[in-house]
PDB file of C-alpha atoms in Angstrom:
ATOM      1  CA  MET A 688      40.190 -30.292  66.240  1.00  0.00           C
ATOM      2  CA  GLU A 689      39.649 -33.174  68.643  1.00  0.00           C
ATOM      3  CA  ALA A 690      35.990 -34.097  68.601  1.00  0.00           C
ATOM      4  CA  PRO A 691      34.423 -36.116  71.363  1.00  0.00           C
ATOM      5  CA  ARG A 692      32.942 -39.437  70.236  1.00  0.00           C
ATOM      6  CA  GLU A 693      29.588 -38.956  71.853  1.00  0.00           C
ATOM      7  CA  SER A 694      27.051 -36.288  71.053  1.00  0.00           C
ATOM      8  CA  THR A 695      27.889 -33.015  72.778  1.00  0.00           C
ATOM      9  CA  LEU A 696      25.331 -30.264  72.745  1.00  0.00           C
ATOM     10  CA  ILE A 697      25.677 -26.560  72.246  1.00  0.00           C
ATOM     11  CA  PHE A 698      22.303 -24.899  72.277  1.00  0.00           C
ATOM     12  CA  GLU A 699      21.265 -21.374  71.279  1.00  0.00           C
ATOM     13  CA  HIS A 700      17.845 -19.931  70.808  1.00  0.00           C
ATOM     14  CA  ALA A 701      16.296 -16.797  69.286  1.00  0.00           C
ATOM     15  CA  ALA A 702      12.686 -15.668  69.439  1.00  0.00           C
ATOM     16  CA  ILE A 703      11.600 -14.387  66.015  1.00  0.00           C
ATOM     17  CA  ALA A 704       9.032 -11.645  65.534  1.00  0.00           C
ATOM     18  CA  THR A 705      10.608  -8.718  63.667  1.00  0.00           C
ATOM     19  CA  ASP A 706      13.423  -7.988  61.222  1.00  0.00           C
ATOM     20  CA  VAL A 707      15.668  -7.051  64.159  1.00  0.00           C
ATOM     21  CA  ASP A 708      15.455 -10.654  65.396  1.00  0.00           C
ATOM     22  CA  LEU A 709      16.929 -11.910  62.117  1.00  0.00           C
ATOM     23  CA  ILE A 710      20.251 -10.379  63.108  1.00  0.00           C
ATOM     24  CA  GLU A 711      20.421 -12.360  66.345  1.00  0.00           C
ATOM     25  CA  ALA A 712      19.280 -15.553  64.600  1.00  0.00           C
ATOM     26  CA  ARG A 713      22.051 -15.254  62.004  1.00  0.00           C
ATOM     27  CA  ARG A 714      24.584 -14.456  64.736  1.00  0.00           C
ATOM     28  CA  ILE A 715      23.842 -17.531  66.853  1.00  0.00           C
ATOM     29  CA  GLY A 716      23.963 -19.760  63.771  1.00  0.00           C
ATOM     30  CA  ARG A 717      27.369 -18.492  62.800  1.00  0.00           C
ATOM     31  CA  SER A 718      28.557 -18.673  66.399  1.00  0.00           C
ATOM     32  CA  VAL A 719      27.555 -22.317  66.919  1.00  0.00           C
ATOM     33  CA  ALA A 720      29.065 -23.302  63.559  1.00  0.00           C
ATOM     34  CA  GLU A 721      32.271 -21.468  64.400  1.00  0.00           C
ATOM     35  CA  ARG A 722      32.552 -23.130  67.817  1.00  0.00           C
ATOM     36  CA  LEU A 723      32.229 -26.534  66.122  1.00  0.00           C
ATOM     37  CA  GLY A 724      35.132 -25.745  63.807  1.00  0.00           C
ATOM     38  CA  PHE A 725      33.096 -25.104  60.655  1.00  0.00           C
ATOM     39  CA  THR A 726      34.928 -23.218  57.903  1.00  0.00           C
ATOM     40  CA  PRO A 727      33.941 -19.592  57.146  1.00  0.00           C
ATOM     41  CA  VAL A 728      32.055 -20.835  54.061  1.00  0.00           C
ATOM     42  CA  GLU A 729      30.141 -23.400  56.123  1.00  0.00           C
ATOM     43  CA  GLN A 730      29.402 -20.772  58.796  1.00  0.00           C
ATOM     44  CA  ALA A 731      28.036 -18.389  56.165  1.00  0.00           C
ATOM     45  CA  MET A 732      25.857 -21.132  54.662  1.00  0.00           C
ATOM     46  CA  VAL A 733      24.342 -21.946  58.068  1.00  0.00           C
ATOM     47  CA  ALA A 734      23.724 -18.261  58.822  1.00  0.00           C
ATOM     48  CA  THR A 735      22.144 -17.673  55.392  1.00  0.00           C
ATOM     49  CA  ALA A 736      19.858 -20.702  55.749  1.00  0.00           C
ATOM     50  CA  ILE A 737      18.767 -19.464  59.187  1.00  0.00           C
ATOM     51  CA  SER A 738      18.037 -16.044  57.739  1.00  0.00           C
ATOM     52  CA  GLU A 739      15.699 -17.544  55.134  1.00  0.00           C
ATOM     53  CA  LEU A 740      13.944 -19.822  57.645  1.00  0.00           C
ATOM     54  CA  ALA A 741      13.462 -16.968  60.119  1.00  0.00           C
ATOM     55  CA  ARG A 742      12.052 -14.818  57.288  1.00  0.00           C
ATOM     56  CA  ASN A 743       9.477 -17.488  56.554  1.00  0.00           C
ATOM     57  CA  ILE A 744       8.408 -17.402  60.202  1.00  0.00           C
ATOM     58  CA  ILE A 745       7.874 -13.628  60.099  1.00  0.00           C
ATOM     59  CA  LYS A 746       6.218 -13.670  56.686  1.00  0.00           C
ATOM     60  CA  PHE A 747       3.821 -16.565  57.164  1.00  0.00           C
ATOM     61  CA  ALA A 748       3.315 -16.955  60.905  1.00  0.00           C
ATOM     62  CA  GLY A 749       4.175 -13.567  62.407  1.00  0.00           C
ATOM     63  CA  SER A 750       6.321 -15.037  65.142  1.00  0.00           C
ATOM     64  CA  GLY A 751       8.120 -18.200  66.178  1.00  0.00           C
ATOM     65  CA  ASP A 752      11.430 -19.587  67.318  1.00  0.00           C
ATOM     66  CA  VAL A 753      14.780 -20.546  65.885  1.00  0.00           C
ATOM     67  CA  GLU A 754      16.889 -23.065  67.774  1.00  0.00           C
ATOM     68  CA  VAL A 755      20.440 -23.864  66.820  1.00  0.00           C
ATOM     69  CA  GLU A 756      22.048 -27.011  68.132  1.00  0.00           C
ATOM     70  CA  GLY A 757      25.671 -28.001  67.804  1.00  0.00           C
ATOM     71  CA  ARG A 758      26.277 -31.726  68.077  1.00  0.00           C
ATOM     72  CA  PHE A 759      28.582 -34.571  67.211  1.00  0.00           C
ATOM     73  CA  ASP A 760      27.496 -37.700  65.400  1.00  0.00           C
ATOM     74  CA  ALA A 761      30.186 -40.399  65.480  1.00  0.00           C
ATOM     75  CA  GLY A 762      32.698 -37.635  66.044  1.00  0.00           C
ATOM     76  CA  ARG A 763      31.468 -35.541  63.120  1.00  0.00           C
ATOM     77  CA  PRO A 764      30.320 -32.010  63.989  1.00  0.00           C
ATOM     78  CA  GLY A 765      26.894 -30.954  62.807  1.00  0.00           C
ATOM     79  CA  VAL A 766      24.688 -27.899  63.217  1.00  0.00           C
ATOM     80  CA  THR A 767      20.954 -28.478  63.391  1.00  0.00           C
ATOM     81  CA  VAL A 768      18.605 -25.544  62.904  1.00  0.00           C
ATOM     82  CA  ARG A 769      15.012 -25.859  64.015  1.00  0.00           C
ATOM     83  CA  ALA A 770      12.592 -23.148  62.890  1.00  0.00           C
ATOM     84  CA  THR A 771       9.195 -23.451  64.575  1.00  0.00           C
ATOM     85  CA  ASP A 772       6.005 -21.467  64.204  1.00  0.00           C
ATOM     86  CA  GLU A 773       2.312 -21.773  64.953  1.00  0.00           C
ATOM     87  CA  GLY A 774       1.272 -20.337  61.614  1.00  0.00           C
ATOM     88  CA  PRO A 775      -1.129 -21.606  58.950  1.00  0.00           C
ATOM     89  CA  GLY A 776       1.086 -24.518  57.879  1.00  0.00           C
ATOM     90  CA  ILE A 777       2.226 -25.410  54.365  1.00  0.00           C
ATOM     91  CA  VAL A 778      -0.488 -26.773  52.086  1.00  0.00           C
ATOM     92  CA  ASP A 779       1.777 -28.632  49.664  1.00  0.00           C
ATOM     93  CA  VAL A 780       5.232 -29.378  51.076  1.00  0.00           C
ATOM     94  CA  GLU A 781       6.323 -31.210  47.926  1.00  0.00           C
ATOM     95  CA  LEU A 782       5.514 -28.149  45.830  1.00  0.00           C
ATOM     96  CA  ALA A 783       7.273 -25.872  48.323  1.00  0.00           C
ATOM     97  CA  MET A 784      10.422 -27.965  47.971  1.00  0.00           C
ATOM     98  CA  GLN A 785      10.438 -27.716  44.159  1.00  0.00           C
ATOM     99  CA  ASP A 786      13.117 -25.566  42.651  1.00  0.00           C
ATOM    100  CA  GLY A 787      11.020 -23.272  40.491  1.00  0.00           C
ATOM    101  CA  TYR A 788       9.004 -22.464  43.566  1.00  0.00           C
ATOM    102  CA  SER A 789      11.959 -20.690  45.103  1.00  0.00           C
ATOM    103  CA  THR A 790      12.691 -17.616  47.243  1.00  0.00           C
ATOM    104  CA  GLY A 791      12.275 -14.927  44.691  1.00  0.00           C
ATOM    105  CA  ASP A 792      10.382 -11.817  45.376  1.00  0.00           C
ATOM    106  CA  GLY A 793       8.798 -13.355  48.395  1.00  0.00           C
ATOM    107  CA  LEU A 794       6.470 -15.713  46.547  1.00  0.00           C
ATOM    108  CA  GLY A 795       7.913 -19.049  47.493  1.00  0.00           C
ATOM    109  CA  LEU A 796       9.267 -20.292  50.794  1.00  0.00           C
ATOM    110  CA  GLY A 797      12.915 -20.455  49.809  1.00  0.00           C
ATOM    111  CA  LEU A 798      13.094 -24.053  51.009  1.00  0.00           C
ATOM    112  CA  PRO A 799      14.982 -25.348  47.934  1.00  0.00           C
ATOM    113  CA  GLY A 800      17.648 -22.735  48.656  1.00  0.00           C
ATOM    114  CA  VAL A 801      17.848 -23.780  52.303  1.00  0.00           C
ATOM    115  CA  ARG A 802      18.212 -27.397  51.215  1.00  0.00           C
ATOM    116  CA  ARG A 803      21.149 -26.476  48.976  1.00  0.00           C
ATOM    117  CA  LEU A 804      22.819 -24.553  51.820  1.00  0.00           C
ATOM    118  CA  MET A 805      22.374 -27.350  54.371  1.00  0.00           C
ATOM    119  CA  ASP A 806      22.797 -31.147  54.003  1.00  0.00           C
ATOM    120  CA  GLU A 807      19.469 -32.355  55.329  1.00  0.00           C
ATOM    121  CA  ILE A 808      16.059 -30.764  55.599  1.00  0.00           C
ATOM    122  CA  HIS A 809      12.838 -32.047  57.098  1.00  0.00           C
ATOM    123  CA  VAL A 810       9.509 -30.227  57.082  1.00  0.00           C
ATOM    124  CA  ASP A 811       6.853 -31.096  59.629  1.00  0.00           C
ATOM    125  CA  THR A 812       3.694 -29.105  59.026  1.00  0.00           C
ATOM    126  CA  ARG A 813       0.066 -29.221  60.113  1.00  0.00           C
ATOM    127  CA  LEU A 814      -2.571 -27.017  58.548  1.00  0.00           C
ATOM    128  CA  GLY A 815      -3.801 -24.455  61.026  1.00  0.00           C
ATOM    129  CA  LYS A 816      -1.320 -25.655  63.647  1.00  0.00           C
ATOM    130  CA  GLY A 817       2.113 -24.650  62.475  1.00  0.00           C
ATOM    131  CA  THR A 818       5.350 -25.699  60.872  1.00  0.00           C
ATOM    132  CA  THR A 819       8.718 -26.940  62.039  1.00  0.00           C
ATOM    133  CA  VAL A 820      11.565 -26.996  59.552  1.00  0.00           C
ATOM    134  CA  THR A 821      14.616 -28.926  60.745  1.00  0.00           C
ATOM    135  CA  ALA A 822      17.823 -28.580  58.738  1.00  0.00           C
ATOM    136  CA  THR A 823      21.267 -29.994  59.497  1.00  0.00           C
ATOM    137  CA  LYS A 824      24.659 -29.208  58.051  1.00  0.00           C
ATOM    138  CA  TRP A 825      27.608 -31.512  58.691  1.00  0.00           C
ATOM    139  CA  LYS A 826      31.152 -30.293  58.715  1.00  0.00           C
ATOM    140  CA  ALA A 827      32.898 -31.467  55.561  1.00  0.00           C
ATOM    141  CA  ARG A 828      35.482 -34.146  56.328  1.00  0.00           C
TER     142      ARG A 828
ATOM    143  CA  MET B 483      20.863   2.719  63.628  1.00  0.00           C
ATOM    144  CA  GLY B 484      21.048   3.543  59.941  1.00  0.00           C
ATOM    145  CA  ILE B 485      23.523   2.647  57.237  1.00  0.00           C
ATOM    146  CA  PRO B 486      26.124   5.323  56.457  1.00  0.00           C
ATOM    147  CA  VAL B 487      25.617   6.881  53.020  1.00  0.00           C
ATOM    148  CA  LEU B 488      28.409   9.308  52.159  1.00  0.00           C
ATOM    149  CA  ARG B 489      29.148  11.385  49.105  1.00  0.00           C
ATOM    150  CA  HIS B 490      32.715  11.456  47.866  1.00  0.00           C
ATOM    151  CA  GLY B 491      33.143  13.580  44.768  1.00  0.00           C
ATOM    152  CA  GLY B 492      30.834  12.289  42.072  1.00  0.00           C
ATOM    153  CA  VAL B 493      30.202   9.007  43.860  1.00  0.00           C
ATOM    154  CA  VAL B 494      27.873   8.025  46.693  1.00  0.00           C
ATOM    155  CA  ILE B 495      29.088   5.205  48.913  1.00  0.00           C
ATOM    156  CA  ALA B 496      26.905   3.106  51.225  1.00  0.00           C
ATOM    157  CA  THR B 497      28.511   0.816  53.798  1.00  0.00           C
ATOM    158  CA  PRO B 498      26.070  -1.630  55.395  1.00  0.00           C
ATOM    159  CA  ASP B 499      27.277  -4.163  57.957  1.00  0.00           C
ATOM    160  CA  ASP B 500      25.837  -7.079  59.950  1.00  0.00           C
ATOM    161  CA  ARG B 501      23.848  -4.755  62.218  1.00  0.00           C
ATOM    162  CA  ALA B 502      21.650  -3.641  59.321  1.00  0.00           C
ATOM    163  CA  THR B 503      17.976  -4.560  59.638  1.00  0.00           C
ATOM    164  CA  ASP B 504      15.572  -4.885  56.707  1.00  0.00           C
ATOM    165  CA  ALA B 505      14.275  -1.420  57.585  1.00  0.00           C
ATOM    166  CA  ASP B 506      17.843  -0.052  57.481  1.00  0.00           C
ATOM    167  CA  LEU B 507      18.355  -1.554  54.006  1.00  0.00           C
ATOM    168  CA  LEU B 508      15.164   0.063  52.728  1.00  0.00           C
ATOM    169  CA  GLN B 509      16.231   3.371  54.273  1.00  0.00           C
ATOM    170  CA  MET B 510      19.602   2.993  52.531  1.00  0.00           C
ATOM    171  CA  GLU B 511      17.769   2.466  49.254  1.00  0.00           C
ATOM    172  CA  SER B 512      15.858   5.688  49.700  1.00  0.00           C
ATOM    173  CA  ASP B 513      18.934   7.622  50.926  1.00  0.00           C
ATOM    174  CA  LEU B 514      20.895   6.517  47.861  1.00  0.00           C
ATOM    175  CA  LEU B 515      18.148   7.551  45.468  1.00  0.00           C
ATOM    176  CA  ASP B 516      17.840  10.920  47.200  1.00  0.00           C
ATOM    177  CA  ALA B 517      21.591  11.463  47.013  1.00  0.00           C
ATOM    178  CA  VAL B 518      21.647  10.642  43.299  1.00  0.00           C
ATOM    179  CA  GLY B 519      18.865  13.115  42.663  1.00  0.00           C
ATOM    180  CA  GLU B 520      20.087  15.952  44.852  1.00  0.00           C
ATOM    181  CA  HIS B 521      23.736  15.957  43.981  1.00  0.00           C
ATOM    182  CA  HIS B 522      23.632  14.677  40.398  1.00  0.00           C
ATOM    183  CA  VAL B 523      26.207  12.034  41.202  1.00  0.00           C
ATOM    184  CA  GLY B 524      27.135   9.652  38.422  1.00  0.00           C
ATOM    185  CA  GLY B 525      27.794   6.557  40.450  1.00  0.00           C
ATOM    186  CA  VAL B 526      26.783   4.572  43.511  1.00  0.00           C
ATOM    187  CA  VAL B 527      28.963   2.054  45.335  1.00  0.00           C
ATOM    188  CA  ILE B 528      27.414  -0.347  47.826  1.00  0.00           C
ATOM    189  CA  ASP B 529      30.332  -1.709  49.807  1.00  0.00           C
ATOM    190  CA  VAL B 530      29.184  -5.018  51.336  1.00  0.00           C
ATOM    191  CA  GLY B 531      32.648  -6.025  52.576  1.00  0.00           C
ATOM    192  CA  ALA B 532      31.443  -5.970  56.208  1.00  0.00           C
ATOM    193  CA  VAL B 533      28.298  -7.999  55.489  1.00  0.00           C
ATOM    194  CA  SER B 534      28.496 -11.705  56.298  1.00  0.00           C
ATOM    195  CA  VAL B 535      25.034 -12.742  55.119  1.00  0.00           C
ATOM    196  CA  LEU B 536      23.286 -11.627  51.928  1.00  0.00           C
ATOM    197  CA  ASP B 537      19.966 -13.456  51.787  1.00  0.00           C
ATOM    198  CA  SER B 538      17.036 -13.312  49.366  1.00  0.00           C
ATOM    199  CA  PHE B 539      15.751 -10.040  50.807  1.00  0.00           C
ATOM    200  CA  SER B 540      19.034  -8.137  50.797  1.00  0.00           C
ATOM    201  CA  CYS B 541      19.775  -9.342  47.262  1.00  0.00           C
ATOM    202  CA  ARG B 542      16.390  -8.112  46.148  1.00  0.00           C
ATOM    203  CA  VAL B 543      17.007  -4.715  47.729  1.00  0.00           C
ATOM    204  CA  LEU B 544      20.378  -4.446  45.970  1.00  0.00           C
ATOM    205  CA  ARG B 545      18.744  -5.348  42.676  1.00  0.00           C
ATOM    206  CA  ASP B 546      15.961  -2.814  43.199  1.00  0.00           C
ATOM    207  CA  ILE B 547      18.501  -0.110  44.045  1.00  0.00           C
ATOM    208  CA  ALA B 548      20.484  -0.853  40.896  1.00  0.00           C
ATOM    209  CA  ARG B 549      17.382  -0.638  38.699  1.00  0.00           C
ATOM    210  CA  ALA B 550      16.109   2.561  40.290  1.00  0.00           C
ATOM    211  CA  VAL B 551      19.505   4.283  40.298  1.00  0.00           C
ATOM    212  CA  ARG B 552      19.970   3.423  36.607  1.00  0.00           C
ATOM    213  CA  MET B 553      16.613   4.972  35.856  1.00  0.00           C
ATOM    214  CA  ARG B 554      17.938   8.121  37.492  1.00  0.00           C
ATOM    215  CA  GLY B 555      20.854   8.078  35.090  1.00  0.00           C
ATOM    216  CA  ALA B 556      23.591   6.851  37.420  1.00  0.00           C
ATOM    217  CA  ASP B 557      25.471   3.555  37.689  1.00  0.00           C
ATOM    218  CA  VAL B 558      25.786   1.104  40.578  1.00  0.00           C
ATOM    219  CA  VAL B 559      28.613  -1.206  41.605  1.00  0.00           C
ATOM    220  CA  ALA B 560      28.536  -3.678  44.502  1.00  0.00           C
ATOM    221  CA  ALA B 561      31.932  -3.951  46.133  1.00  0.00           C
ATOM    222  CA  GLY B 562      33.645  -6.406  48.442  1.00  0.00           C
ATOM    223  CA  VAL B 563      31.355  -9.454  48.437  1.00  0.00           C
ATOM    224  CA  GLN B 564      33.165 -11.842  50.805  1.00  0.00           C
ATOM    225  CA  PRO B 565      34.037 -15.250  49.288  1.00  0.00           C
ATOM    226  CA  GLN B 566      31.959 -17.180  51.819  1.00  0.00           C
ATOM    227  CA  VAL B 567      29.025 -14.851  51.145  1.00  0.00           C
ATOM    228  CA  ALA B 568      29.381 -15.402  47.398  1.00  0.00           C
ATOM    229  CA  TYR B 569      29.323 -19.197  47.865  1.00  0.00           C
ATOM    230  CA  SER B 570      26.201 -18.986  50.015  1.00  0.00           C
ATOM    231  CA  MET B 571      24.422 -16.706  47.554  1.00  0.00           C
ATOM    232  CA  VAL B 572      25.086 -19.112  44.699  1.00  0.00           C
ATOM    233  CA  ARG B 573      23.695 -22.012  46.743  1.00  0.00           C
ATOM    234  CA  LEU B 574      20.648 -19.984  47.633  1.00  0.00           C
ATOM    235  CA  ALA B 575      20.310 -18.844  43.997  1.00  0.00           C
ATOM    236  CA  ALA B 576      20.086 -15.316  45.349  1.00  0.00           C
ATOM    237  CA  ILE B 577      22.254 -13.555  42.833  1.00  0.00           C
ATOM    238  CA  PHE B 578      22.269  -9.907  41.861  1.00  0.00           C
ATOM    239  CA  ASP B 579      23.209 -10.791  38.324  1.00  0.00           C
ATOM    240  CA  GLU B 580      22.486  -7.361  36.873  1.00  0.00           C
ATOM    241  CA  ILE B 581      24.816  -5.447  39.164  1.00  0.00           C
ATOM    242  CA  PRO B 582      28.486  -5.083  38.242  1.00  0.00           C
ATOM    243  CA  THR B 583      30.724  -6.174  41.086  1.00  0.00           C
ATOM    244  CA  ALA B 584      34.179  -5.087  42.204  1.00  0.00           C
ATOM    245  CA  ILE B 585      36.690  -6.627  44.558  1.00  0.00           C
ATOM    246  CA  ASP B 586      36.814  -3.589  46.836  1.00  0.00           C
ATOM    247  CA  LEU B 587      35.914   0.096  47.071  1.00  0.00           C
ATOM    248  CA  GLU B 588      38.919   1.274  45.088  1.00  0.00           C
ATOM    249  CA  ASP B 589      38.202  -1.184  42.294  1.00  0.00           C
ATOM    250  CA  ALA B 590      34.533  -0.141  42.355  1.00  0.00           C
ATOM    251  CA  ILE B 591      35.385   3.509  41.784  1.00  0.00           C
ATOM    252  CA  GLU B 592      37.631   2.454  38.924  1.00  0.00           C
ATOM    253  CA  VAL B 593      34.804   0.424  37.388  1.00  0.00           C
ATOM    254  CA  LEU B 594      32.512   3.454  37.638  1.00  0.00           C
ATOM    255  CA  SER B 595      34.997   5.858  36.098  1.00  0.00           C
ATOM    256  CA  SER B 596      35.844   3.473  33.257  1.00  0.00           C
ATOM    257  CA  GLY B 597      32.186   3.291  32.313  1.00  0.00           C
ATOM    258  CA  GLU B 598      32.088  -0.508  32.611  1.00  0.00           C
ATOM    259  CA  ALA B 599      29.214  -0.297  35.055  1.00  0.00           C
ATOM    260  CA  ALA B 600      27.029   1.389  32.474  1.00  0.00           C
ATOM    261  CA  MET B 601      27.140  -1.717  30.311  1.00  0.00           C
ATOM    262  CA  GLY B 602      25.348  -3.603  33.027  1.00  0.00           C
ATOM    263  CA  THR B 603      27.489  -6.664  32.538  1.00  0.00           C
ATOM    264  CA  SER B 604      29.920  -8.389  34.804  1.00  0.00           C
ATOM    265  CA  ALA B 605      31.528 -11.734  35.441  1.00  0.00           C
ATOM    266  CA  ASN B 606      28.676 -12.905  37.644  1.00  0.00           C
ATOM    267  CA  ASP B 607      26.316 -12.960  34.661  1.00  0.00           C
ATOM    268  CA  ASP B 608      27.926 -16.272  33.783  1.00  0.00           C
ATOM    269  CA  ALA B 609      27.368 -17.628  37.269  1.00  0.00           C
ATOM    270  CA  ALA B 610      23.725 -16.672  37.055  1.00  0.00           C
ATOM    271  CA  TRP B 611      23.308 -18.439  33.733  1.00  0.00           C
ATOM    272  CA  SER B 612      24.922 -21.604  34.988  1.00  0.00           C
ATOM    273  CA  THR B 613      22.367 -21.947  37.784  1.00  0.00           C
ATOM    274  CA  GLY B 614      19.582 -21.472  35.257  1.00  0.00           C
ATOM    275  CA  LEU B 615      17.707 -19.656  37.982  1.00  0.00           C
ATOM    276  CA  GLN B 616      18.392 -16.057  37.264  1.00  0.00           C
ATOM    277  CA  GLU B 617      14.782 -15.389  36.410  1.00  0.00           C
ATOM    278  CA  GLY B 618      13.452 -17.877  38.905  1.00  0.00           C
ATOM    279  CA  TRP B 619      13.325 -15.672  41.928  1.00  0.00           C
TER     280      TRP B 619
END
């Protein structure tokens, strides 16, 4: 695949409020990854990470948004997922990122799992204001 | 929409796909348990070959189904986990390590009839151990 040198954007968005919205969120993630030439494994990892992030939105904030951006960095394709809500925020982000504090039966946030599925993860949270989790996966060279 | 749950001889087969919502999965769970009770079937196959994402919730539902169906005296096999789905589940540490798996529906029915499913062991037990997370979620 011939990738342009400069950043090219593909942008998809899904409003998240119910379990039905998870289906659309997963679909756009897979679609953007596929259009960037990601392998089926990479597409599935992006879609699975989105599913977990969108679940957190429903579980902890009630509603929010998932944005999926396809871009090129120095010719390398990447998919960035941004999951935003105006929920209660995460009290202890460091704890939430710890492995034992994982998905499970809905106790943890599943962020360690998302980090293993994607390459980069950044959590921006403010108590009482909301949370934005930004995660990027780069296409393997 | 609903997930098809069909009885074929002594086996009940559920075939979810990517259109399944959480509510559909829970309905499938209840449909499968009803079918096991009403028809005295010995085995349940959940064919996930058309599912491209199995996340923490769907894995938990599969695990719950397996436990409940076993309590009703039947066995469960999950069939057709796509390779890319398997990779993602391992990364997520969302593994249904107690459910025997089969490559496809035909293989699943063979596993059920051979009685392997009743042992509650399968190759993915090893994968679960290697992550060290099988009890972690």
